[in-house]
Amino acid sequence: MRLVFGLVLIAGLGLAGFAVYMAQNYIGAYESALAEEREKATKAVATQQIFVTTRAIAYGEIITDEDFTLAPWPKEILPEGFFDEANPLSATGDEPRVAVRAMEKHEAFLDVKVSEPGGDAGLTSRLERGERAFAIKVDVASGVSGFLRPSDRVDVYWTGRIPGNDPNLPEGEVTKLIQTGVRLIAIDQMSHSETTDATIARTVTVAASPQDVAGLAQAQSTGRLSLSLMSHNDDTVAEAIEVDQRSLLGIERSEQKAEKSLEVCTIRTRKGADVVEIPIPCTN
């Protein structure tokens, strides 16, 4: 009985070993065939190394050297405007590129998706942390005759009437300096300053804090705004300026002093049928 059991066990082990051997041969043959097919496909499709993204890049982000790498791309379907070693993506010096379109990971870099070296992606890339963009309506007079350019700095003046009947308030229209050194980031729909010709703009866009934007919005809705162009190397801070019609013409306000009326105190006495008022010194 023991002999039969031993023979069955040996036969089972032999069959198991044979099955494992056959499976290994089958898997090895499959892997070899797959490798051969891959090698054939690689040899059949010609590729070229181009730059692709290493992460998802949002609109307006600055592209750094860690954001791209070289990867093989089939030559037959190379996209137009790609970047490779002959046309590098990285810029020389301190002039990086900016994404003008959102890109996903492993997406090819194209010239229509990135700016030129030192370029920007519009107003959002020109705003610093905590700044907001605000549009001011201008014309040929209030817009410095069209000589404003993006990146210029201006002083903003408000002209209007101050409501109220307080005699201490200025009479007529008043012009007051409300903001100084405000930075321009766009003229109409242009955010670059390559042109040198004077352009009569209808709006200028400035960068300001939310508090300053609220002040400019209130001033624009209650009066007229005028801009005064500053020099690029002017680091002075303008003092508080307010001019009305009287100060402009040099007219001094006349102060009229009301004369104090003399107070008279009287007493009434009756003399017969008549009542007589007799003046007396006032005690108070």
PDB file of C-alpha atoms in Angstrom:
ATOM      1  CA  MET A   1       0.000   0.000   0.000  1.00  0.00           C
ATOM      2  CA  ARG A   2       2.779   2.353   0.880  1.00  0.00           C
ATOM      3  CA  LEU A   3       4.506   1.531  -2.389  1.00  0.00           C
ATOM      4  CA  VAL A   4       1.400   2.487  -4.381  1.00  0.00           C
ATOM      5  CA  PHE A   5       1.054   5.764  -2.466  1.00  0.00           C
ATOM      6  CA  GLY A   6       4.711   6.628  -3.136  1.00  0.00           C
ATOM      7  CA  LEU A   7       4.344   5.888  -6.857  1.00  0.00           C
ATOM      8  CA  VAL A   8       1.243   8.118  -7.083  1.00  0.00           C
ATOM      9  CA  LEU A   9       3.036  10.954  -5.260  1.00  0.00           C
ATOM     10  CA  ILE A  10       6.062  10.724  -7.569  1.00  0.00           C
ATOM     11  CA  ALA A  11       3.820  10.723 -10.629  1.00  0.00           C
ATOM     12  CA  GLY A  12       1.921  13.787  -9.347  1.00  0.00           C
ATOM     13  CA  LEU A  13       5.104  15.713  -8.715  1.00  0.00           C
ATOM     14  CA  GLY A  14       6.358  14.825 -12.172  1.00  0.00           C
ATOM     15  CA  LEU A  15       3.178  15.996 -13.830  1.00  0.00           C
ATOM     16  CA  ALA A  16       3.244  19.259 -11.824  1.00  0.00           C
ATOM     17  CA  GLY A  17       6.833  19.913 -12.790  1.00  0.00           C
ATOM     18  CA  PHE A  18       6.039  19.207 -16.429  1.00  0.00           C
ATOM     19  CA  ALA A  19       3.097  21.654 -16.304  1.00  0.00           C
ATOM     20  CA  VAL A  20       5.288  24.366 -14.792  1.00  0.00           C
ATOM     21  CA  TYR A  21       7.911  23.755 -17.453  1.00  0.00           C
ATOM     22  CA  MET A  22       5.360  23.997 -20.230  1.00  0.00           C
ATOM     23  CA  ALA A  23       3.894  27.201 -18.759  1.00  0.00           C
ATOM     24  CA  GLN A  24       7.342  28.791 -18.512  1.00  0.00           C
ATOM     25  CA  ASN A  25       8.075  27.914 -22.092  1.00  0.00           C
ATOM     26  CA  TYR A  26       4.749  29.366 -23.220  1.00  0.00           C
ATOM     27  CA  ILE A  27       5.213  32.611 -21.292  1.00  0.00           C
ATOM     28  CA  GLY A  28       8.799  32.937 -22.495  1.00  0.00           C
ATOM     29  CA  ALA A  29       7.764  32.412 -26.081  1.00  0.00           C
ATOM     30  CA  TYR A  30       4.976  35.004 -25.722  1.00  0.00           C
ATOM     31  CA  GLU A  31       7.336  37.572 -24.226  1.00  0.00           C
ATOM     32  CA  SER A  32       9.890  36.956 -26.953  1.00  0.00           C
ATOM     33  CA  ALA A  33       7.244  37.367 -29.644  1.00  0.00           C
ATOM     34  CA  LEU A  34       5.965  40.576 -28.003  1.00  0.00           C
ATOM     35  CA  ALA A  35       9.488  41.988 -27.815  1.00  0.00           C
ATOM     36  CA  GLU A  36      10.065  41.164 -31.452  1.00  0.00           C
ATOM     37  CA  GLU A  37       6.833  42.897 -32.464  1.00  0.00           C
ATOM     38  CA  ARG A  38       7.744  45.964 -30.444  1.00  0.00           C
ATOM     39  CA  GLU A  39      11.168  46.061 -32.031  1.00  0.00           C
ATOM     40  CA  LYS A  40       9.607  45.749 -35.467  1.00  0.00           C
ATOM     41  CA  ALA A  41       7.152  48.573 -34.718  1.00  0.00           C
ATOM     42  CA  THR A  42       9.973  50.777 -33.442  1.00  0.00           C
ATOM     43  CA  LYS A  43      12.017  50.138 -36.526  1.00  0.00           C
ATOM     44  CA  ALA A  44       9.010  50.681 -38.793  1.00  0.00           C
ATOM     45  CA  VAL A  45       7.987  54.094 -37.307  1.00  0.00           C
ATOM     46  CA  ALA A  46      10.632  56.783 -37.472  1.00  0.00           C
ATOM     47  CA  THR A  47      10.638  59.107 -34.452  1.00  0.00           C
ATOM     48  CA  GLN A  48      12.166  62.440 -33.473  1.00  0.00           C
ATOM     49  CA  GLN A  49      12.978  63.873 -30.063  1.00  0.00           C
ATOM     50  CA  ILE A  50      10.803  66.900 -29.267  1.00  0.00           C
ATOM     51  CA  PHE A  51       9.975  68.763 -26.073  1.00  0.00           C
ATOM     52  CA  VAL A  52       6.849  67.710 -24.150  1.00  0.00           C
ATOM     53  CA  THR A  53       5.389  68.805 -20.821  1.00  0.00           C
ATOM     54  CA  THR A  54       6.285  67.002 -17.623  1.00  0.00           C
ATOM     55  CA  ARG A  55       3.174  68.260 -15.797  1.00  0.00           C
ATOM     56  CA  ALA A  56      -0.116  70.021 -16.423  1.00  0.00           C
ATOM     57  CA  ILE A  57       0.530  73.736 -17.069  1.00  0.00           C
ATOM     58  CA  ALA A  58      -2.161  76.379 -16.587  1.00  0.00           C
ATOM     59  CA  TYR A  59      -2.700  79.496 -18.664  1.00  0.00           C
ATOM     60  CA  GLY A  60      -0.336  82.327 -17.707  1.00  0.00           C
ATOM     61  CA  GLU A  61       2.235  80.161 -15.896  1.00  0.00           C
ATOM     62  CA  ILE A  62       5.945  80.813 -16.404  1.00  0.00           C
ATOM     63  CA  ILE A  63       7.655  77.820 -18.024  1.00  0.00           C
ATOM     64  CA  THR A  64      10.770  76.604 -16.211  1.00  0.00           C
ATOM     65  CA  ASP A  65      13.388  74.010 -17.178  1.00  0.00           C
ATOM     66  CA  GLU A  66      11.635  71.424 -14.976  1.00  0.00           C
ATOM     67  CA  ASP A  67       8.418  71.733 -16.981  1.00  0.00           C
ATOM     68  CA  PHE A  68       9.664  70.091 -20.202  1.00  0.00           C
ATOM     69  CA  THR A  69      11.717  67.121 -21.394  1.00  0.00           C
ATOM     70  CA  LEU A  70      12.678  65.449 -24.666  1.00  0.00           C
ATOM     71  CA  ALA A  71      10.529  62.512 -25.801  1.00  0.00           C
ATOM     72  CA  PRO A  72      10.258  60.470 -29.060  1.00  0.00           C
ATOM     73  CA  TRP A  73       7.467  61.574 -31.394  1.00  0.00           C
ATOM     74  CA  PRO A  74       6.525  59.880 -34.719  1.00  0.00           C
ATOM     75  CA  LYS A  75       7.936  61.927 -37.582  1.00  0.00           C
ATOM     76  CA  GLU A  76       4.887  61.335 -39.746  1.00  0.00           C
ATOM     77  CA  ILE A  77       2.602  63.151 -37.294  1.00  0.00           C
ATOM     78  CA  LEU A  78       4.926  65.840 -35.980  1.00  0.00           C
ATOM     79  CA  PRO A  79       2.795  68.897 -35.035  1.00  0.00           C
ATOM     80  CA  GLU A  80       3.528  72.240 -36.638  1.00  0.00           C
ATOM     81  CA  GLY A  81       5.611  74.622 -34.554  1.00  0.00           C
ATOM     82  CA  PHE A  82       7.229  72.017 -32.251  1.00  0.00           C
ATOM     83  CA  PHE A  83      10.398  72.560 -30.252  1.00  0.00           C
ATOM     84  CA  ASP A  84      13.452  70.282 -30.366  1.00  0.00           C
ATOM     85  CA  GLU A  85      17.190  70.514 -29.774  1.00  0.00           C
ATOM     86  CA  ALA A  86      17.621  72.580 -32.935  1.00  0.00           C
ATOM     87  CA  ASN A  87      14.810  74.910 -31.826  1.00  0.00           C
ATOM     88  CA  PRO A  88      15.179  74.915 -28.036  1.00  0.00           C
ATOM     89  CA  LEU A  89      12.315  75.843 -25.757  1.00  0.00           C
ATOM     90  CA  SER A  90      14.418  77.322 -22.961  1.00  0.00           C
ATOM     91  CA  ALA A  91      15.250  81.003 -23.298  1.00  0.00           C
ATOM     92  CA  THR A  92      18.602  82.580 -22.729  1.00  0.00           C
ATOM     93  CA  GLY A  93      19.115  84.988 -19.842  1.00  0.00           C
ATOM     94  CA  ASP A  94      16.234  86.100 -17.655  1.00  0.00           C
ATOM     95  CA  GLU A  95      13.538  85.978 -20.323  1.00  0.00           C
ATOM     96  CA  PRO A  96      11.349  82.909 -19.728  1.00  0.00           C
ATOM     97  CA  ARG A  97       8.344  81.946 -21.814  1.00  0.00           C
ATOM     98  CA  VAL A  98       4.761  82.012 -20.559  1.00  0.00           C
ATOM     99  CA  ALA A  99       1.989  79.549 -21.372  1.00  0.00           C
ATOM    100  CA  VAL A 100      -0.706  81.228 -23.462  1.00  0.00           C
ATOM    101  CA  ARG A 101      -2.806  78.055 -23.495  1.00  0.00           C
ATOM    102  CA  ALA A 102      -3.465  75.391 -20.874  1.00  0.00           C
ATOM    103  CA  MET A 103      -1.549  72.149 -21.494  1.00  0.00           C
ATOM    104  CA  GLU A 104      -1.827  68.630 -20.098  1.00  0.00           C
ATOM    105  CA  LYS A 105       1.000  66.329 -19.035  1.00  0.00           C
ATOM    106  CA  HIS A 106       3.063  64.811 -21.897  1.00  0.00           C
ATOM    107  CA  GLU A 107       1.608  67.293 -24.381  1.00  0.00           C
ATOM    108  CA  ALA A 108       3.895  68.646 -27.086  1.00  0.00           C
ATOM    109  CA  PHE A 109       5.093  72.231 -26.734  1.00  0.00           C
ATOM    110  CA  LEU A 110       4.089  74.341 -29.758  1.00  0.00           C
ATOM    111  CA  ASP A 111       4.845  77.942 -30.631  1.00  0.00           C
ATOM    112  CA  VAL A 112       1.126  78.778 -30.518  1.00  0.00           C
ATOM    113  CA  LYS A 113       0.938  77.547 -26.905  1.00  0.00           C
ATOM    114  CA  VAL A 114       3.803  79.585 -25.483  1.00  0.00           C
ATOM    115  CA  SER A 115       4.873  83.211 -25.723  1.00  0.00           C
ATOM    116  CA  GLU A 116       8.093  84.558 -27.091  1.00  0.00           C
ATOM    117  CA  PRO A 117      11.004  84.834 -24.600  1.00  0.00           C
ATOM    118  CA  GLY A 118      10.123  87.600 -22.179  1.00  0.00           C
ATOM    119  CA  GLY A 119       6.511  87.745 -23.378  1.00  0.00           C
ATOM    120  CA  ASP A 120       3.366  87.513 -21.325  1.00  0.00           C
ATOM    121  CA  ALA A 121      -0.052  85.893 -21.457  1.00  0.00           C
ATOM    122  CA  GLY A 122      -2.112  89.063 -21.221  1.00  0.00           C
ATOM    123  CA  LEU A 123      -3.280  91.171 -18.291  1.00  0.00           C
ATOM    124  CA  THR A 124      -3.290  88.360 -15.738  1.00  0.00           C
ATOM    125  CA  SER A 125       0.466  87.915 -16.055  1.00  0.00           C
ATOM    126  CA  ARG A 126       1.003  91.676 -15.629  1.00  0.00           C
ATOM    127  CA  LEU A 127      -0.843  91.866 -12.320  1.00  0.00           C
ATOM    128  CA  GLU A 128       1.199  91.443  -9.174  1.00  0.00           C
ATOM    129  CA  ARG A 129      -0.013  89.745  -6.016  1.00  0.00           C
ATOM    130  CA  GLY A 130      -2.922  91.677  -4.491  1.00  0.00           C
ATOM    131  CA  GLU A 131      -3.521  93.827  -7.595  1.00  0.00           C
ATOM    132  CA  ARG A 132      -6.667  94.142  -9.671  1.00  0.00           C
ATOM    133  CA  ALA A 133      -7.231  95.500 -13.182  1.00  0.00           C
ATOM    134  CA  PHE A 134      -9.556  98.494 -13.586  1.00  0.00           C
ATOM    135  CA  ALA A 135     -10.562 100.330 -16.779  1.00  0.00           C
ATOM    136  CA  ILE A 136     -10.751 104.133 -16.896  1.00  0.00           C
ATOM    137  CA  LYS A 137     -12.603 105.947 -19.689  1.00  0.00           C
ATOM    138  CA  VAL A 138     -10.435 108.576 -21.380  1.00  0.00           C
ATOM    139  CA  ASP A 139     -10.455 110.803 -24.449  1.00  0.00           C
ATOM    140  CA  VAL A 140      -7.898 112.925 -26.299  1.00  0.00           C
ATOM    141  CA  ALA A 141      -7.794 115.469 -23.445  1.00  0.00           C
ATOM    142  CA  SER A 142      -7.935 113.249 -20.372  1.00  0.00           C
ATOM    143  CA  GLY A 143      -5.686 110.587 -21.948  1.00  0.00           C
ATOM    144  CA  VAL A 144      -2.605 112.812 -22.487  1.00  0.00           C
ATOM    145  CA  SER A 145      -3.284 113.160 -26.237  1.00  0.00           C
ATOM    146  CA  GLY A 146      -2.737 109.458 -26.904  1.00  0.00           C
ATOM    147  CA  PHE A 147       0.875 109.317 -25.673  1.00  0.00           C
ATOM    148  CA  LEU A 148       0.143 106.800 -22.929  1.00  0.00           C
ATOM    149  CA  ARG A 149       1.808 103.385 -23.180  1.00  0.00           C
ATOM    150  CA  PRO A 150       1.516 100.197 -21.122  1.00  0.00           C
ATOM    151  CA  SER A 151       3.916 100.236 -18.132  1.00  0.00           C
ATOM    152  CA  ASP A 152       3.655 104.055 -17.865  1.00  0.00           C
ATOM    153  CA  ARG A 153       2.706 105.586 -14.514  1.00  0.00           C
ATOM    154  CA  VAL A 154       0.127 108.335 -14.149  1.00  0.00           C
ATOM    155  CA  ASP A 155      -1.483 110.563 -11.543  1.00  0.00           C
ATOM    156  CA  VAL A 156      -5.280 110.483 -11.490  1.00  0.00           C
ATOM    157  CA  TYR A 157      -7.269 113.707 -10.932  1.00  0.00           C
ATOM    158  CA  TRP A 158     -10.999 113.940 -10.193  1.00  0.00           C
ATOM    159  CA  THR A 159     -13.123 116.917 -11.270  1.00  0.00           C
ATOM    160  CA  GLY A 160     -16.694 117.387 -10.095  1.00  0.00           C
ATOM    161  CA  ARG A 161     -19.053 119.173  -7.751  1.00  0.00           C
ATOM    162  CA  ILE A 162     -19.222 118.425  -4.042  1.00  0.00           C
ATOM    163  CA  PRO A 163     -22.863 118.135  -2.963  1.00  0.00           C
ATOM    164  CA  GLY A 164     -24.127 119.963   0.102  1.00  0.00           C
ATOM    165  CA  ASN A 165     -25.010 123.452   1.351  1.00  0.00           C
ATOM    166  CA  ASP A 166     -22.187 123.754   3.845  1.00  0.00           C
ATOM    167  CA  PRO A 167     -20.625 127.235   3.401  1.00  0.00           C
ATOM    168  CA  ASN A 168     -17.228 125.717   4.240  1.00  0.00           C
ATOM    169  CA  LEU A 169     -17.360 123.502   1.133  1.00  0.00           C
ATOM    170  CA  PRO A 170     -15.731 124.717  -2.104  1.00  0.00           C
ATOM    171  CA  GLU A 171     -18.027 126.486  -4.535  1.00  0.00           C
ATOM    172  CA  GLY A 172     -18.418 125.260  -8.119  1.00  0.00           C
ATOM    173  CA  GLU A 173     -16.356 122.403  -9.549  1.00  0.00           C
ATOM    174  CA  VAL A 174     -13.334 121.033  -7.697  1.00  0.00           C
ATOM    175  CA  THR A 175     -10.278 119.204  -9.069  1.00  0.00           C
ATOM    176  CA  LYS A 176      -8.486 116.907  -6.636  1.00  0.00           C
ATOM    177  CA  LEU A 177      -5.564 114.483  -6.920  1.00  0.00           C
ATOM    178  CA  ILE A 178      -6.973 111.117  -5.805  1.00  0.00           C
ATOM    179  CA  GLN A 179      -4.310 108.581  -6.905  1.00  0.00           C
ATOM    180  CA  THR A 180      -0.614 108.990  -7.702  1.00  0.00           C
ATOM    181  CA  GLY A 181       1.839 106.692  -9.488  1.00  0.00           C
ATOM    182  CA  VAL A 182      -0.841 104.355 -10.880  1.00  0.00           C
ATOM    183  CA  ARG A 183       0.658 101.792 -13.291  1.00  0.00           C
ATOM    184  CA  LEU A 184      -0.914 101.290 -16.726  1.00  0.00           C
ATOM    185  CA  ILE A 185      -1.080  97.705 -17.985  1.00  0.00           C
ATOM    186  CA  ALA A 186      -3.124  98.123 -21.183  1.00  0.00           C
ATOM    187  CA  ILE A 187      -4.303 100.782 -23.625  1.00  0.00           C
ATOM    188  CA  ASP A 188      -7.644  99.783 -25.158  1.00  0.00           C
ATOM    189  CA  GLN A 189      -7.026  96.090 -26.042  1.00  0.00           C
ATOM    190  CA  MET A 190      -3.239  96.379 -26.342  1.00  0.00           C
ATOM    191  CA  SER A 191      -0.998  95.240 -23.478  1.00  0.00           C
ATOM    192  CA  HIS A 192       2.350  95.758 -25.256  1.00  0.00           C
ATOM    193  CA  SER A 193       4.228  98.984 -25.926  1.00  0.00           C
ATOM    194  CA  GLU A 194       6.022  98.208 -29.192  1.00  0.00           C
ATOM    195  CA  THR A 195       4.369 100.982 -31.209  1.00  0.00           C
ATOM    196  CA  THR A 196       5.654 104.551 -30.919  1.00  0.00           C
ATOM    197  CA  ASP A 197       2.744 106.278 -32.672  1.00  0.00           C
ATOM    198  CA  ALA A 198       0.240 108.304 -30.684  1.00  0.00           C
ATOM    199  CA  THR A 199      -3.064 106.454 -30.341  1.00  0.00           C
ATOM    200  CA  ILE A 200      -6.261 108.093 -29.134  1.00  0.00           C
ATOM    201  CA  ALA A 201      -7.534 105.534 -26.646  1.00  0.00           C
ATOM    202  CA  ARG A 202     -11.041 105.203 -25.284  1.00  0.00           C
ATOM    203  CA  THR A 203     -10.047 103.253 -22.181  1.00  0.00           C
ATOM    204  CA  VAL A 204      -6.877 102.597 -20.225  1.00  0.00           C
ATOM    205  CA  THR A 205      -6.499  99.700 -17.806  1.00  0.00           C
ATOM    206  CA  VAL A 206      -4.604 100.271 -14.576  1.00  0.00           C
ATOM    207  CA  ALA A 207      -3.320  97.936 -11.862  1.00  0.00           C
ATOM    208  CA  ALA A 208      -4.406  98.893  -8.361  1.00  0.00           C
ATOM    209  CA  SER A 209      -5.329  97.431  -5.000  1.00  0.00           C
ATOM    210  CA  PRO A 210      -8.989  96.556  -4.336  1.00  0.00           C
ATOM    211  CA  GLN A 211      -9.306  99.630  -2.091  1.00  0.00           C
ATOM    212  CA  ASP A 212      -7.912 101.911  -4.807  1.00  0.00           C
ATOM    213  CA  VAL A 213     -10.184 100.293  -7.380  1.00  0.00           C
ATOM    214  CA  ALA A 214     -13.203 101.124  -5.210  1.00  0.00           C
ATOM    215  CA  GLY A 215     -12.046 104.739  -4.977  1.00  0.00           C
ATOM    216  CA  LEU A 216     -11.511 104.994  -8.734  1.00  0.00           C
ATOM    217  CA  ALA A 217     -14.925 103.471  -9.457  1.00  0.00           C
ATOM    218  CA  GLN A 218     -16.625 105.932  -7.117  1.00  0.00           C
ATOM    219  CA  ALA A 219     -14.711 108.858  -8.606  1.00  0.00           C
ATOM    220  CA  GLN A 220     -15.507 107.812 -12.186  1.00  0.00           C
ATOM    221  CA  SER A 221     -19.236 107.548 -11.431  1.00  0.00           C
ATOM    222  CA  THR A 222     -19.452 110.960  -9.709  1.00  0.00           C
ATOM    223  CA  GLY A 223     -17.208 113.122 -11.876  1.00  0.00           C
ATOM    224  CA  ARG A 224     -14.563 113.210 -14.599  1.00  0.00           C
ATOM    225  CA  LEU A 225     -11.142 111.576 -14.359  1.00  0.00           C
ATOM    226  CA  SER A 226      -8.013 113.019 -15.966  1.00  0.00           C
ATOM    227  CA  LEU A 227      -4.571 111.426 -16.205  1.00  0.00           C
ATOM    228  CA  SER A 228      -1.198 113.110 -15.834  1.00  0.00           C
ATOM    229  CA  LEU A 229       1.819 111.217 -17.208  1.00  0.00           C
ATOM    230  CA  MET A 230       4.805 110.719 -14.893  1.00  0.00           C
ATOM    231  CA  SER A 231       8.449 110.286 -15.817  1.00  0.00           C
ATOM    232  CA  HIS A 232       9.850 106.743 -15.687  1.00  0.00           C
ATOM    233  CA  ASN A 233      12.599 107.757 -13.250  1.00  0.00           C
ATOM    234  CA  ASP A 234      10.356 109.964 -11.073  1.00  0.00           C
ATOM    235  CA  ASP A 235      10.247 108.520  -7.560  1.00  0.00           C
ATOM    236  CA  THR A 236       8.644 111.533  -5.867  1.00  0.00           C
ATOM    237  CA  VAL A 237       5.280 111.333  -4.142  1.00  0.00           C
ATOM    238  CA  ALA A 238       2.823 114.066  -5.072  1.00  0.00           C
ATOM    239  CA  GLU A 239       1.315 116.008  -2.179  1.00  0.00           C
ATOM    240  CA  ALA A 240      -2.394 116.404  -1.588  1.00  0.00           C
ATOM    241  CA  ILE A 241      -3.730 118.795  -4.243  1.00  0.00           C
ATOM    242  CA  GLU A 242      -7.192 120.362  -4.379  1.00  0.00           C
ATOM    243  CA  VAL A 243      -8.159 123.316  -6.569  1.00  0.00           C
ATOM    244  CA  ASP A 244     -11.538 125.039  -6.885  1.00  0.00           C
ATOM    245  CA  GLN A 245     -12.618 128.063  -8.915  1.00  0.00           C
ATOM    246  CA  ARG A 246     -11.858 130.586  -6.152  1.00  0.00           C
ATOM    247  CA  SER A 247      -8.322 129.292  -5.494  1.00  0.00           C
ATOM    248  CA  LEU A 248      -7.681 129.052  -9.245  1.00  0.00           C
ATOM    249  CA  LEU A 249      -8.608 132.729  -9.758  1.00  0.00           C
ATOM    250  CA  GLY A 250      -7.020 133.899  -6.499  1.00  0.00           C
ATOM    251  CA  ILE A 251     -10.324 135.063  -4.979  1.00  0.00           C
ATOM    252  CA  GLU A 252     -10.386 135.038  -1.196  1.00  0.00           C
ATOM    253  CA  ARG A 253     -13.586 134.199   0.606  1.00  0.00           C
ATOM    254  CA  SER A 254     -15.023 137.235   2.422  1.00  0.00           C
ATOM    255  CA  GLU A 255     -15.994 136.528   5.994  1.00  0.00           C
ATOM    256  CA  GLN A 256     -19.093 138.395   7.114  1.00  0.00           C
ATOM    257  CA  LYS A 257     -19.364 138.775  10.830  1.00  0.00           C
ATOM    258  CA  ALA A 258     -22.881 139.027  12.069  1.00  0.00           C
ATOM    259  CA  GLU A 259     -23.325 141.953  14.410  1.00  0.00           C
ATOM    260  CA  LYS A 260     -24.615 140.943  17.713  1.00  0.00           C
ATOM    261  CA  SER A 261     -27.899 142.701  18.422  1.00  0.00           C
ATOM    262  CA  LEU A 262     -28.193 144.556  21.696  1.00  0.00           C
ATOM    263  CA  GLU A 263     -30.451 142.748  24.066  1.00  0.00           C
ATOM    264  CA  VAL A 264     -33.032 144.934  25.850  1.00  0.00           C
ATOM    265  CA  CYS A 265     -34.901 143.912  28.976  1.00  0.00           C
ATOM    266  CA  THR A 266     -38.154 145.595  30.067  1.00  0.00           C
ATOM    267  CA  ILE A 267     -40.743 145.452  32.772  1.00  0.00           C
ATOM    268  CA  ARG A 268     -44.402 146.235  32.407  1.00  0.00           C
ATOM    269  CA  THR A 269     -46.277 148.513  34.853  1.00  0.00           C
ATOM    270  CA  ARG A 270     -49.864 149.674  34.794  1.00  0.00           C
ATOM    271  CA  LYS A 271     -50.678 153.353  35.169  1.00  0.00           C
ATOM    272  CA  GLY A 272     -54.372 153.651  35.406  1.00  0.00           C
ATOM    273  CA  ALA A 273     -55.820 152.024  32.318  1.00  0.00           C
ATOM    274  CA  ASP A 274     -52.503 152.024  30.412  1.00  0.00           C
ATOM    275  CA  VAL A 275     -49.681 149.450  30.472  1.00  0.00           C
ATOM    276  CA  VAL A 276     -46.197 151.012  30.238  1.00  0.00           C
ATOM    277  CA  GLU A 277     -42.944 149.109  29.396  1.00  0.00           C
ATOM    278  CA  ILE A 278     -39.917 150.464  31.242  1.00  0.00           C
ATOM    279  CA  PRO A 279     -36.395 149.384  30.108  1.00  0.00           C
ATOM    280  CA  ILE A 280     -34.099 147.979  32.792  1.00  0.00           C
ATOM    281  CA  PRO A 281     -30.550 146.474  32.788  1.00  0.00           C
ATOM    282  CA  CYS A 282     -30.508 142.778  31.863  1.00  0.00           C
ATOM    283  CA  THR A 283     -29.244 140.588  34.683  1.00  0.00           C
ATOM    284  CA  ASN A 284     -28.180 137.682  32.445  1.00  0.00           C
TER     285      ASN A 284
END
